[in-house]
Tab-separated table of C-alpha atoms in Angstrom:
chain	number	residue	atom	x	y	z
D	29	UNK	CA	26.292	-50.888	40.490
D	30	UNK	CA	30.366	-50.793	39.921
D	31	UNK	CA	31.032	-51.121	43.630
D	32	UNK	CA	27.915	-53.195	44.236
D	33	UNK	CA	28.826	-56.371	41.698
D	34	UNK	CA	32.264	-56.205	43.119
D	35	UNK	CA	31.221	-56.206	46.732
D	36	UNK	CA	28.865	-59.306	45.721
D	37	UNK	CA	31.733	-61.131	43.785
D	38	UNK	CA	34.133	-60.600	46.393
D	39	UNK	CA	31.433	-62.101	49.147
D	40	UNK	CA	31.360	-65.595	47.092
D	41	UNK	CA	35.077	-65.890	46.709
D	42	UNK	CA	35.594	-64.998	50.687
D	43	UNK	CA	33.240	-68.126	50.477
D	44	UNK	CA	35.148	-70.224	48.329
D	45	UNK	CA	38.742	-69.099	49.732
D	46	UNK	CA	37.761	-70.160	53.155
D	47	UNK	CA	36.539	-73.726	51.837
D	48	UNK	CA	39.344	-73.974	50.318
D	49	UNK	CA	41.814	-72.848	53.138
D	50	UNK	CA	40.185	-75.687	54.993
D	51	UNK	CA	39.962	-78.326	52.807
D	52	UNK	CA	43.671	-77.845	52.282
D	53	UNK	CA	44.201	-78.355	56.354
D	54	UNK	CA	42.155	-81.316	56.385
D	55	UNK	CA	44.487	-82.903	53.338
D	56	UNK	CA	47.966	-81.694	55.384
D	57	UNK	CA	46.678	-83.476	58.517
D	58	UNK	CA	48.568	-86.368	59.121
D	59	UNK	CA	46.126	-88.404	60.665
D	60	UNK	CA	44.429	-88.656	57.195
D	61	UNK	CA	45.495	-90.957	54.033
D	62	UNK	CA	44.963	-88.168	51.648
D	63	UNK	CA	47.891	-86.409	52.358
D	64	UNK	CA	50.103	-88.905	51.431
D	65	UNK	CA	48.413	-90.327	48.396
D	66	UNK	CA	48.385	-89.877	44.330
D	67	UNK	CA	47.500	-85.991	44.073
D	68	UNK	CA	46.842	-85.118	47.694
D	69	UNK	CA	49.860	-83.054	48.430
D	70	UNK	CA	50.128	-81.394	44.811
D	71	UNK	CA	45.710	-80.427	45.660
D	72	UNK	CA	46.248	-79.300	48.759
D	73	UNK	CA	49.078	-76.384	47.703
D	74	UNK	CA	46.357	-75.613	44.845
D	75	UNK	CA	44.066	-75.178	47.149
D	76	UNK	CA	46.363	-73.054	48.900
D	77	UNK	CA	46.950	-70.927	46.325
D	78	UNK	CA	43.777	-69.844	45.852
D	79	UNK	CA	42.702	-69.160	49.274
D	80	UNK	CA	45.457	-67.197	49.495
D	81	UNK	CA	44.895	-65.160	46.569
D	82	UNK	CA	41.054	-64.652	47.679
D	83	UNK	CA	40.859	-64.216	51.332
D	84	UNK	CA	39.664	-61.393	52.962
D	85	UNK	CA	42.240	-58.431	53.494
D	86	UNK	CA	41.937	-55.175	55.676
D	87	UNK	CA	44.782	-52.558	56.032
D	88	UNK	CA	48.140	-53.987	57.068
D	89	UNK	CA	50.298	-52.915	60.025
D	90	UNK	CA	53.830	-51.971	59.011
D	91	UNK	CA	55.043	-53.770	61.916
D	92	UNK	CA	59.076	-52.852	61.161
D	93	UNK	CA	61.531	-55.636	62.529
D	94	UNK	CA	64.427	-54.946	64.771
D	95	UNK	CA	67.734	-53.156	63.021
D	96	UNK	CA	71.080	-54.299	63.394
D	97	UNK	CA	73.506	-51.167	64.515
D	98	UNK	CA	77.029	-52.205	64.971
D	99	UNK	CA	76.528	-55.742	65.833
D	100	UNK	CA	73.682	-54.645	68.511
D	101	UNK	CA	70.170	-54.790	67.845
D	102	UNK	CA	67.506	-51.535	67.770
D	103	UNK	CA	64.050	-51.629	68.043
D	104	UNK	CA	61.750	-49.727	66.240
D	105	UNK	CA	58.903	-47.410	67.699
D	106	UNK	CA	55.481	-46.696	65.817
D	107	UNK	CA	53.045	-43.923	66.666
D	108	UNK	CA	50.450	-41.962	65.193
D	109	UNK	CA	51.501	-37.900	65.751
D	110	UNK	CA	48.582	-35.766	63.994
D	111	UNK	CA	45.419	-37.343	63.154
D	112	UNK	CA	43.234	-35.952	60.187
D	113	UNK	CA	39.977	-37.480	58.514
D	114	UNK	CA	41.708	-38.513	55.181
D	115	UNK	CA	45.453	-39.411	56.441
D	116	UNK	CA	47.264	-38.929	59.704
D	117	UNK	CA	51.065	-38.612	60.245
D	118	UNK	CA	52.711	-41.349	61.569
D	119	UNK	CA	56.350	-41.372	63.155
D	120	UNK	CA	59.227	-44.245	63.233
D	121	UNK	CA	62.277	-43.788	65.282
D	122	UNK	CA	64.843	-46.724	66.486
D	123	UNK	CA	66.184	-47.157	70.198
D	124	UNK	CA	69.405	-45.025	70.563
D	125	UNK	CA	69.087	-42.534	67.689
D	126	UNK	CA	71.093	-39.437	67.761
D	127	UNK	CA	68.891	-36.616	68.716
D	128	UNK	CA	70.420	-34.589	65.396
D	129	UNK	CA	69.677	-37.484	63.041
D	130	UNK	CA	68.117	-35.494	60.070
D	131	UNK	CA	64.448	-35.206	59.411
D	132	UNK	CA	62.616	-36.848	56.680
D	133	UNK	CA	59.192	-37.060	55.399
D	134	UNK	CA	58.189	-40.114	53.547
D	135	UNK	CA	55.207	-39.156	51.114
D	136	UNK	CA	53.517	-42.565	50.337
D	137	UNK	CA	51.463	-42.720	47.075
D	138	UNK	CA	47.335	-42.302	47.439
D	139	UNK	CA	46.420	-44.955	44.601
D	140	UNK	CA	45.121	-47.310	45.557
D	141	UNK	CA	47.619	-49.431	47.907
D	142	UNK	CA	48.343	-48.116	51.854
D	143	UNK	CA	51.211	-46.375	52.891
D	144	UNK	CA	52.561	-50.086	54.643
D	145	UNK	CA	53.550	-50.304	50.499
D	146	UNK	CA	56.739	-48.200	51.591
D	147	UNK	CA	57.472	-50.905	54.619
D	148	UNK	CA	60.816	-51.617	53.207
D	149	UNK	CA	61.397	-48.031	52.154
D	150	UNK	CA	60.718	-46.847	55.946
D	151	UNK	CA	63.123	-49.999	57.204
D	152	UNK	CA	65.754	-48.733	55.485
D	153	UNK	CA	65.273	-45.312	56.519
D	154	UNK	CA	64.711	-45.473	59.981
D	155	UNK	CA	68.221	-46.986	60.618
D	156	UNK	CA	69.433	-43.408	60.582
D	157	UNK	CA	67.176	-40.708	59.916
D	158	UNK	CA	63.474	-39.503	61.764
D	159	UNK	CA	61.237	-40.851	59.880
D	160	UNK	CA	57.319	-39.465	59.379
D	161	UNK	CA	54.775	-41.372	56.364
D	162	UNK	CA	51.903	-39.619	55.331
D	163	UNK	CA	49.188	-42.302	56.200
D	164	UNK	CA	46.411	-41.913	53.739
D	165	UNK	CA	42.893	-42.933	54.990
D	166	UNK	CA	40.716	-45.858	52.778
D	167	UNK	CA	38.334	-42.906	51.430
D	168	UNK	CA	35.919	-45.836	51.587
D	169	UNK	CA	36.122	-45.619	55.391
D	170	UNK	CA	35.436	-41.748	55.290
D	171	UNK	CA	32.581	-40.361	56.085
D	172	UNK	CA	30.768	-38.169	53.538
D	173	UNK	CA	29.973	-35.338	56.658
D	174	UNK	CA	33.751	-35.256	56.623
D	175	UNK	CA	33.715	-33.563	53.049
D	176	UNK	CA	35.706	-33.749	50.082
D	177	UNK	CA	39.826	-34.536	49.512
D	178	UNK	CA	41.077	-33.230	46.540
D	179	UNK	CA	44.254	-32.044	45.305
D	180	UNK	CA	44.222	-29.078	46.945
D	181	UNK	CA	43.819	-31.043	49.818
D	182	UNK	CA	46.321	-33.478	49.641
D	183	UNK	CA	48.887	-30.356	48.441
D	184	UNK	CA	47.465	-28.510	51.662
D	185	UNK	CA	47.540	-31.582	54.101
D	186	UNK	CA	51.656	-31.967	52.593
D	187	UNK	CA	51.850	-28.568	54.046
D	188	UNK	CA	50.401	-29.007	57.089
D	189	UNK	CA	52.850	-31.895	57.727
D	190	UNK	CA	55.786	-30.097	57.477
D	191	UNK	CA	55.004	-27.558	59.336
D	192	UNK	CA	54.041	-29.288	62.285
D	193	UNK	CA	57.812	-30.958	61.793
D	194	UNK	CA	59.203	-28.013	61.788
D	195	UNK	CA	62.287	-26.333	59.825
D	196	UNK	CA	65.322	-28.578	57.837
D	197	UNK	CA	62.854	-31.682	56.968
D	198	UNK	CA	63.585	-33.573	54.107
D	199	UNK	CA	61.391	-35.349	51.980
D	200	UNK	CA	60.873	-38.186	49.976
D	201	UNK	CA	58.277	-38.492	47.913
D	202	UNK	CA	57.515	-41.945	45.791
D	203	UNK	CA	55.884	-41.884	42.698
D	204	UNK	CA	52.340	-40.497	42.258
D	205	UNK	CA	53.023	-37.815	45.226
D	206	UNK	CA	56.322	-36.294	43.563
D	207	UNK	CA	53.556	-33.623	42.083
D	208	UNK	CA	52.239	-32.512	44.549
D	209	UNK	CA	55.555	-32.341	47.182
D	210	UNK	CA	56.505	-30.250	44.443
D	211	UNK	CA	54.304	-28.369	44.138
D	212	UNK	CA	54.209	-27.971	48.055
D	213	UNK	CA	57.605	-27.161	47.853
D	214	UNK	CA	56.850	-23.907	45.414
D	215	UNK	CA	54.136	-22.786	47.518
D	216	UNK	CA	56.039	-22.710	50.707
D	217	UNK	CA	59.694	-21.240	48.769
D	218	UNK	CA	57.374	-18.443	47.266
D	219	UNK	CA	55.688	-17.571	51.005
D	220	UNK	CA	59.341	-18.021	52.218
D	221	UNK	CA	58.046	-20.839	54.579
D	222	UNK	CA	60.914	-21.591	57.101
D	223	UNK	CA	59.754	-24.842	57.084
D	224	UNK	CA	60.145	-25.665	53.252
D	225	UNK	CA	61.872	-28.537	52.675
D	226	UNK	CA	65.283	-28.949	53.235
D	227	UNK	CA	65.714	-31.454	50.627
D	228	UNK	CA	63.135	-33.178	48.210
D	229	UNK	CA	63.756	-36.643	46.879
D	230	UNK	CA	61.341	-37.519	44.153
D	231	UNK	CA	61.260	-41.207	42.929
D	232	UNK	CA	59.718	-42.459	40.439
D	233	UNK	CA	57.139	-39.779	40.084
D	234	UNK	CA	54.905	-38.631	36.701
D	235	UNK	CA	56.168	-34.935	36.874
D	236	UNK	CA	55.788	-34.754	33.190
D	237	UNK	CA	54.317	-37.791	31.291
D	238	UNK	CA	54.801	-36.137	27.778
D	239	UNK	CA	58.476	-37.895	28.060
D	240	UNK	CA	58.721	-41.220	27.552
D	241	UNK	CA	55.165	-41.936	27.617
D	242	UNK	CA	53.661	-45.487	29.284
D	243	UNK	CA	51.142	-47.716	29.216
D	244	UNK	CA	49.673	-45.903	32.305
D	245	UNK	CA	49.932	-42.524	30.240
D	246	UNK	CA	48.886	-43.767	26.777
D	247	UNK	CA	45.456	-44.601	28.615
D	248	UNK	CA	44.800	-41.920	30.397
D	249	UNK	CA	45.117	-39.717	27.471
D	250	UNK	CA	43.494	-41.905	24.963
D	251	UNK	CA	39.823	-41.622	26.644
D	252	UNK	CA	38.432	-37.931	27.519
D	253	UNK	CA	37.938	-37.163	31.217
D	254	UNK	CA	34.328	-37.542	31.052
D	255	UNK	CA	34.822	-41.513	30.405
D	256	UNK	CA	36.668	-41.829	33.548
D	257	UNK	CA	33.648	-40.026	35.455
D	258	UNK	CA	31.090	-42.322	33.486
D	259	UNK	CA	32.924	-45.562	34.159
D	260	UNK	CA	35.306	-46.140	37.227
D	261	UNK	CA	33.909	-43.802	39.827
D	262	UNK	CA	31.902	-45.603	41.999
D	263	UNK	CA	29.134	-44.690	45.194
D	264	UNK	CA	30.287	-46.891	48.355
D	265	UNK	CA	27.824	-48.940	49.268
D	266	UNK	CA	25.767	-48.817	52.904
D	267	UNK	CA	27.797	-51.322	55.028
D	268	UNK	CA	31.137	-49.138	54.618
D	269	UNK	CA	31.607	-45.982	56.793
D	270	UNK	CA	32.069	-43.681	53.941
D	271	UNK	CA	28.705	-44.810	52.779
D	272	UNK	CA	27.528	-42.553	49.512
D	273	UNK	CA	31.076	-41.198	49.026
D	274	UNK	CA	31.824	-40.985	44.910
D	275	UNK	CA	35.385	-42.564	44.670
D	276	UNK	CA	37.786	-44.350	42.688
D	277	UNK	CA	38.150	-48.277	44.018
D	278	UNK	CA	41.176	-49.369	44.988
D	279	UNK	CA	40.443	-53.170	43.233
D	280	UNK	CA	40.157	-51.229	39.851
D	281	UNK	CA	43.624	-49.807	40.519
D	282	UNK	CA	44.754	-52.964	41.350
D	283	UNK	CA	43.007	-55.044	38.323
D	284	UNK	CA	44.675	-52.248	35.916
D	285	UNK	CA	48.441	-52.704	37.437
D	286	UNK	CA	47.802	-56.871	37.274
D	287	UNK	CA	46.700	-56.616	33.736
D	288	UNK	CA	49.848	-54.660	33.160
D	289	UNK	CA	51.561	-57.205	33.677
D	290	UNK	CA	49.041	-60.709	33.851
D	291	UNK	CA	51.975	-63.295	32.791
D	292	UNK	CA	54.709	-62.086	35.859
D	293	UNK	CA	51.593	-62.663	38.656
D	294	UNK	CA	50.355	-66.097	36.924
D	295	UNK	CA	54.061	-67.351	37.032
D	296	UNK	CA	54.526	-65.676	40.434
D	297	UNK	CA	51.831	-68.040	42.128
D	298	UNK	CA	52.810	-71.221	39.906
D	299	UNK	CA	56.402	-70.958	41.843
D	300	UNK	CA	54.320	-70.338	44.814
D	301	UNK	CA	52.681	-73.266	44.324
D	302	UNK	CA	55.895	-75.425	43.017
D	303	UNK	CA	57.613	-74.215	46.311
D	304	UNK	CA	54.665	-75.258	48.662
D	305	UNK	CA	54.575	-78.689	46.587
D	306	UNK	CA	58.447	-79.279	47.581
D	307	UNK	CA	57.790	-77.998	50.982
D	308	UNK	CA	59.855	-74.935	50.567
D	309	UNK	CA	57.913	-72.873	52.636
D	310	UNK	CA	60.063	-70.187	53.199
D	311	UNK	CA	59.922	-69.352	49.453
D	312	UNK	CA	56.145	-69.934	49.319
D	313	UNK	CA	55.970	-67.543	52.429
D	314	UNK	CA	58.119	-64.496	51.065
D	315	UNK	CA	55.534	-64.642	48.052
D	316	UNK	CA	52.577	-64.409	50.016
D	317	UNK	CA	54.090	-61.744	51.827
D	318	UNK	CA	54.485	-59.414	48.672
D	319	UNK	CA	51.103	-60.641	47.446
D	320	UNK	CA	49.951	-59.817	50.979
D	321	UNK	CA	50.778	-56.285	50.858
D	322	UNK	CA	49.902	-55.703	46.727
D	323	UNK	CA	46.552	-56.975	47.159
D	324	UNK	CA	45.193	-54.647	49.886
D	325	UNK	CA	43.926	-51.734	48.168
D	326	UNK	CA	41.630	-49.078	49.254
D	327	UNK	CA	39.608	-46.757	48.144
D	328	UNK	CA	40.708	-42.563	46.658
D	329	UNK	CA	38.361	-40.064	46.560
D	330	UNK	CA	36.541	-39.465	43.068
D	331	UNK	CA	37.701	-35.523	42.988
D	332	UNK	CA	41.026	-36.476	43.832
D	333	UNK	CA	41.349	-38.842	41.176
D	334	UNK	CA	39.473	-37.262	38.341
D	335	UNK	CA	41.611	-34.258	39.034
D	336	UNK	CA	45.397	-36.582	38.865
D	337	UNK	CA	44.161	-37.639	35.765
D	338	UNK	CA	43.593	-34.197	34.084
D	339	UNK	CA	45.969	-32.333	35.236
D	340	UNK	CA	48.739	-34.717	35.623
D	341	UNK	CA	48.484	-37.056	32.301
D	342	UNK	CA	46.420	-35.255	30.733
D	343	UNK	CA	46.760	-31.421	30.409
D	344	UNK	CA	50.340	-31.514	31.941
D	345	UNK	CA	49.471	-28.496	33.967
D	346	UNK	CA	52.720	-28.451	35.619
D	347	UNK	CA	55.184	-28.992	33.241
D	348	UNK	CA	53.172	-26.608	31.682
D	349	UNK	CA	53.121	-23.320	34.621
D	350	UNK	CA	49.459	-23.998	34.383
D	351	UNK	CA	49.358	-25.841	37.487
D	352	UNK	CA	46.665	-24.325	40.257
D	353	UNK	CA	46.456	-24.155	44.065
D	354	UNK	CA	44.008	-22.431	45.240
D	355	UNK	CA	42.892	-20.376	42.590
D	356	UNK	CA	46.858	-19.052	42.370
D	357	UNK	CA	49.391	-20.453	39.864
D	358	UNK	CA	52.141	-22.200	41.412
D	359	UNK	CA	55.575	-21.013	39.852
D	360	UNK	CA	58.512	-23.770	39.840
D	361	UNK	CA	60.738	-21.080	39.759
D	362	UNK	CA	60.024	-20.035	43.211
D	363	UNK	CA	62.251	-23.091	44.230
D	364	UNK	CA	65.501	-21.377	45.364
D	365	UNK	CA	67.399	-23.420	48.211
D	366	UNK	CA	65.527	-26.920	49.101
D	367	UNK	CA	67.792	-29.117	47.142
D	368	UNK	CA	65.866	-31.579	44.416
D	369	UNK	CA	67.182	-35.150	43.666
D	370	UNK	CA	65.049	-37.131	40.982
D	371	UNK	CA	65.813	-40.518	40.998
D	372	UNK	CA	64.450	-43.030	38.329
D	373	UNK	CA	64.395	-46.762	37.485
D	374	UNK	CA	66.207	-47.567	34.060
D	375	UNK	CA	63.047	-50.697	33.643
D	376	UNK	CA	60.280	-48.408	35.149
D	377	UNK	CA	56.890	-49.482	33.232
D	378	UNK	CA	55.012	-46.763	34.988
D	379	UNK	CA	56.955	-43.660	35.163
D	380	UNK	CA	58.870	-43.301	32.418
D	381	UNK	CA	62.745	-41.653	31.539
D	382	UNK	CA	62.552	-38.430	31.925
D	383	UNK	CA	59.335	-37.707	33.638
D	384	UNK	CA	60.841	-37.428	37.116
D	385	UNK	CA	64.299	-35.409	36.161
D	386	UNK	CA	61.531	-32.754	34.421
D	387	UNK	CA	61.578	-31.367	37.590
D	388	UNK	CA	65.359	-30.590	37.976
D	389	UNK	CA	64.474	-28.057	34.930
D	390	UNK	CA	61.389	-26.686	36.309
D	391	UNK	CA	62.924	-25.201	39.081
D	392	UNK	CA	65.078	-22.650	36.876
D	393	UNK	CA	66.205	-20.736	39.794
D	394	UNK	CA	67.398	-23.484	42.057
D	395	UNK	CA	71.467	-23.730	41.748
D	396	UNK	CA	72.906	-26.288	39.525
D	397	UNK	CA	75.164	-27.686	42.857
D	398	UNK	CA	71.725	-28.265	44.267
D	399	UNK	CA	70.009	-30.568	41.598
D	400	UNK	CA	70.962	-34.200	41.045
D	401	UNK	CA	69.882	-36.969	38.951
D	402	UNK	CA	70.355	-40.565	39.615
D	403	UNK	CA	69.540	-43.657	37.134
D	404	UNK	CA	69.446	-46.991	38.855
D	405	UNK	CA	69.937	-49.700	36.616
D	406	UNK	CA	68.051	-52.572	35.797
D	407	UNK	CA	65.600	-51.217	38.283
D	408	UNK	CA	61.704	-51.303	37.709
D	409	UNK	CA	59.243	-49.242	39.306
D	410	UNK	CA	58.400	-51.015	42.817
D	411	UNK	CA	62.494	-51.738	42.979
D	412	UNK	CA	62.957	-47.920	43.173
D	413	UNK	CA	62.157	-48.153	46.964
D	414	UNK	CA	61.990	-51.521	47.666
D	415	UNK	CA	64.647	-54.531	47.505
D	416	UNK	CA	67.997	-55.399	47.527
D	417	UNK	CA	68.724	-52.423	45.432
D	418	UNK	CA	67.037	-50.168	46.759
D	419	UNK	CA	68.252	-50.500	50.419
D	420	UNK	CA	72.346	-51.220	48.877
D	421	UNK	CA	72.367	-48.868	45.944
D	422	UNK	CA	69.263	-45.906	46.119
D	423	UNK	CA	69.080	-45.579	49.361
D	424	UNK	CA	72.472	-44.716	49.995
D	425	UNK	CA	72.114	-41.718	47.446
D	426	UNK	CA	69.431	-40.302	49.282
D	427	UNK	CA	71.333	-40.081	52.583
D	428	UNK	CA	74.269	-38.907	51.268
D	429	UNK	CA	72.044	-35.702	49.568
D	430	UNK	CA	70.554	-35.146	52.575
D	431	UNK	CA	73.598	-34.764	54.405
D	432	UNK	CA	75.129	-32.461	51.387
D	433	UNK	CA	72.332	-30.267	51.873
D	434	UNK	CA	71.469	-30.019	55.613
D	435	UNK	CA	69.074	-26.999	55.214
D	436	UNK	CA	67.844	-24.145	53.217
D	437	UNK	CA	69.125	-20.724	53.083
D	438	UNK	CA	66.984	-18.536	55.288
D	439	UNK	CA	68.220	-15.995	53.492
């Protein structure tokens, strides 16, 4: 019924946005009086607006621009290099990079938003490093015959990954997926993997909620995990591909981090709207390009989430060595030589101080030399790895770790 009511709702606002979108060309035309006359101009940017905010979205392309190297422009290269049902592996290089330019892994988030989220984190990136992003697949557009993804999975797909990459690959994970890269990386230092991470960059990520606690946190422990099960996992409906798949929809995600903050997107599309009114597009247009991006959202599978949610902010499994793979306990302390940096935003509302640098004291046997901490101030959560700041002052941090700490002991 969840999914069902939504998919209904959204089918009369597609409606409406398109009326709207051109109703609002037939006021800009200039061969009409309208446009020029009492409220015309100021009804047509409303109008705008809301098409905007209601149109119909699909998954966007990352579609990197060209980098500036010394005065000479690059180009960037996209392909897909392994191909799985839930998420496939997709590589970014730029014309003329050397062929030792380190190795990185970007781990994108799975909740709720694509991986294209981390366009200006892969930008930045690709000017000088290999870069691979874990592509995570709408579990809407999955195919029940295709099975289940759960965190086993995902921890086994993060695997997977970097051993088809191959030895001395660093990794970045952002947010939701600093768990399980961690987690990852204990599995593969306790089998003495030689292609455990080199270096892992967690940003952002709930590693233990228990410090600093959020809004995010104080509601997933305030209602039991059966209320979760009862109330926002959904069965996709018949016209999707992943028909009769139990999952978590990506618009709930998306209606909880709006309502986080309700005032910041109202005000966000009034300047929109102010800026179309004035005929600053430009402005209008780098608003509609954020909004562009934060409102596609797709679907994660119910098993996946259900299981975040216990074991991540609820029972702190990790944080607490009660964290399972397989049926075998993963031990932080199996960490020896991949080299952690935890990096956190000083105004993060979602991941609070201190749940990210947890992780430097998990891994007890990893070398003081090889753990770092980095606060970025005045930084909220999506300005971690996106933004001015991000690309002048994080980003910089990460490189310079990576090339501190080349790769691991193989002991």
């Amino acid at each position: 019924m969840l999914y069902s009511a939504y998919e209904m709702q959204r089918t009369m606002l597609g409606s409406a946005s398109n009326w709207a979108s051109v109703t609002a060309r037939l006021l800009d035309n200039p061969a009409l009086p309208m446009g020029y006359l009492g409220m015309g101009p100021a009804f047509a940017s409303a109008l705008k607006v809301f098409a905007h905010l209601y149109e119909e979205r699909g998954k966007p392309d990352f579609d990197l621009q060209p980098i500036q190297i010394d005065g000479k422009t690059k180009h960037v290269s996209e392909s897909v290099v392994l191909e799985k049902p839930f998420g496939s592996l997709r590589r970014f290089t730029r014309d003329d990079l050397p062929e030792d330019a380190p190795k990185l892994l970007v781990v994108a988030p799975m909740s709720g938003h694509y991986a294209t989220l981390l366009r200006g984190t892969v930008q930045r990136m690709v000017e000088s490093q290999q870069v691979w992003v874990t592509d995570w697949a709408d579990a809407g557009q999955v195919p029940v015959s295709e099975g289940e993804f759960d965190l086993d999975d995902y921890i086994d797909y993060l695997i997977e990954f970097l051993q088809f990459l191959g030895p001395d690959t660093h990794v970045l994970a952002v947010c939701q997926p600093s768990v399980p890269a961690f987690a990852a990386t204990a599995i593969m230092a306790a089998n003495k993997d030689e292609c455990r991470p080199a270096t892992l960059t967690m940003m952002g990520g709930p590693i233990d909620t228990r410090a600093s606690p959020t809004g995010v946190n104080d509601l997933a422990m305030e209602k039991p995990l059966s209320w979760f099960e009862n109330n926002v996992i959904a069965t996709v409906p018949l016209n999707y591909a992943g028909a009769g798949r139990r999952v978590y929809p990506g618009f709930l995600q998306l209606a909880g981090f709006i309502s986080m903050n309700l005032s910041d997107h109202m005000m966000s599309h009034y300047e929109m709207f102010k800026h179309m009114t004035v005929g600053d597009n430009d402005s209008a247009d780098r608003t509609k390009e954020f909004y562009d991006e934060y409102l596609s959202v797709c679907d994660m599978t119910a098993e996946f989430y259900l299981q975040t949610v216990k074991h991540v902010f609820q029972e702190h499994s990790l944080p607490k060595g009660e964290f399972v793979h397989r049926g075998k306990v993963i031990d932080p302390g199996a960490i020896r030589d991949t080299a952690l940096l935890a990096i956190e935003g000083e105004n993060d509302d979602i991941s609070g101080i201190g749940q990210t640098r947890a992780a430097l004291d998990l891994a007890e046997n990893l070398p003081i030399a090889q753990k770092k901490y980095h606060m970025a101030p005045n930084v909220g959560h999506y300005g971690i790895f996106n933004g001015s700041k991000w690309r002048d002052k994080i980003a910089p941090v990460v490189e310079e770790w990576m090339r501190a700490n080349p790769s691991v002991s193989k002991g």
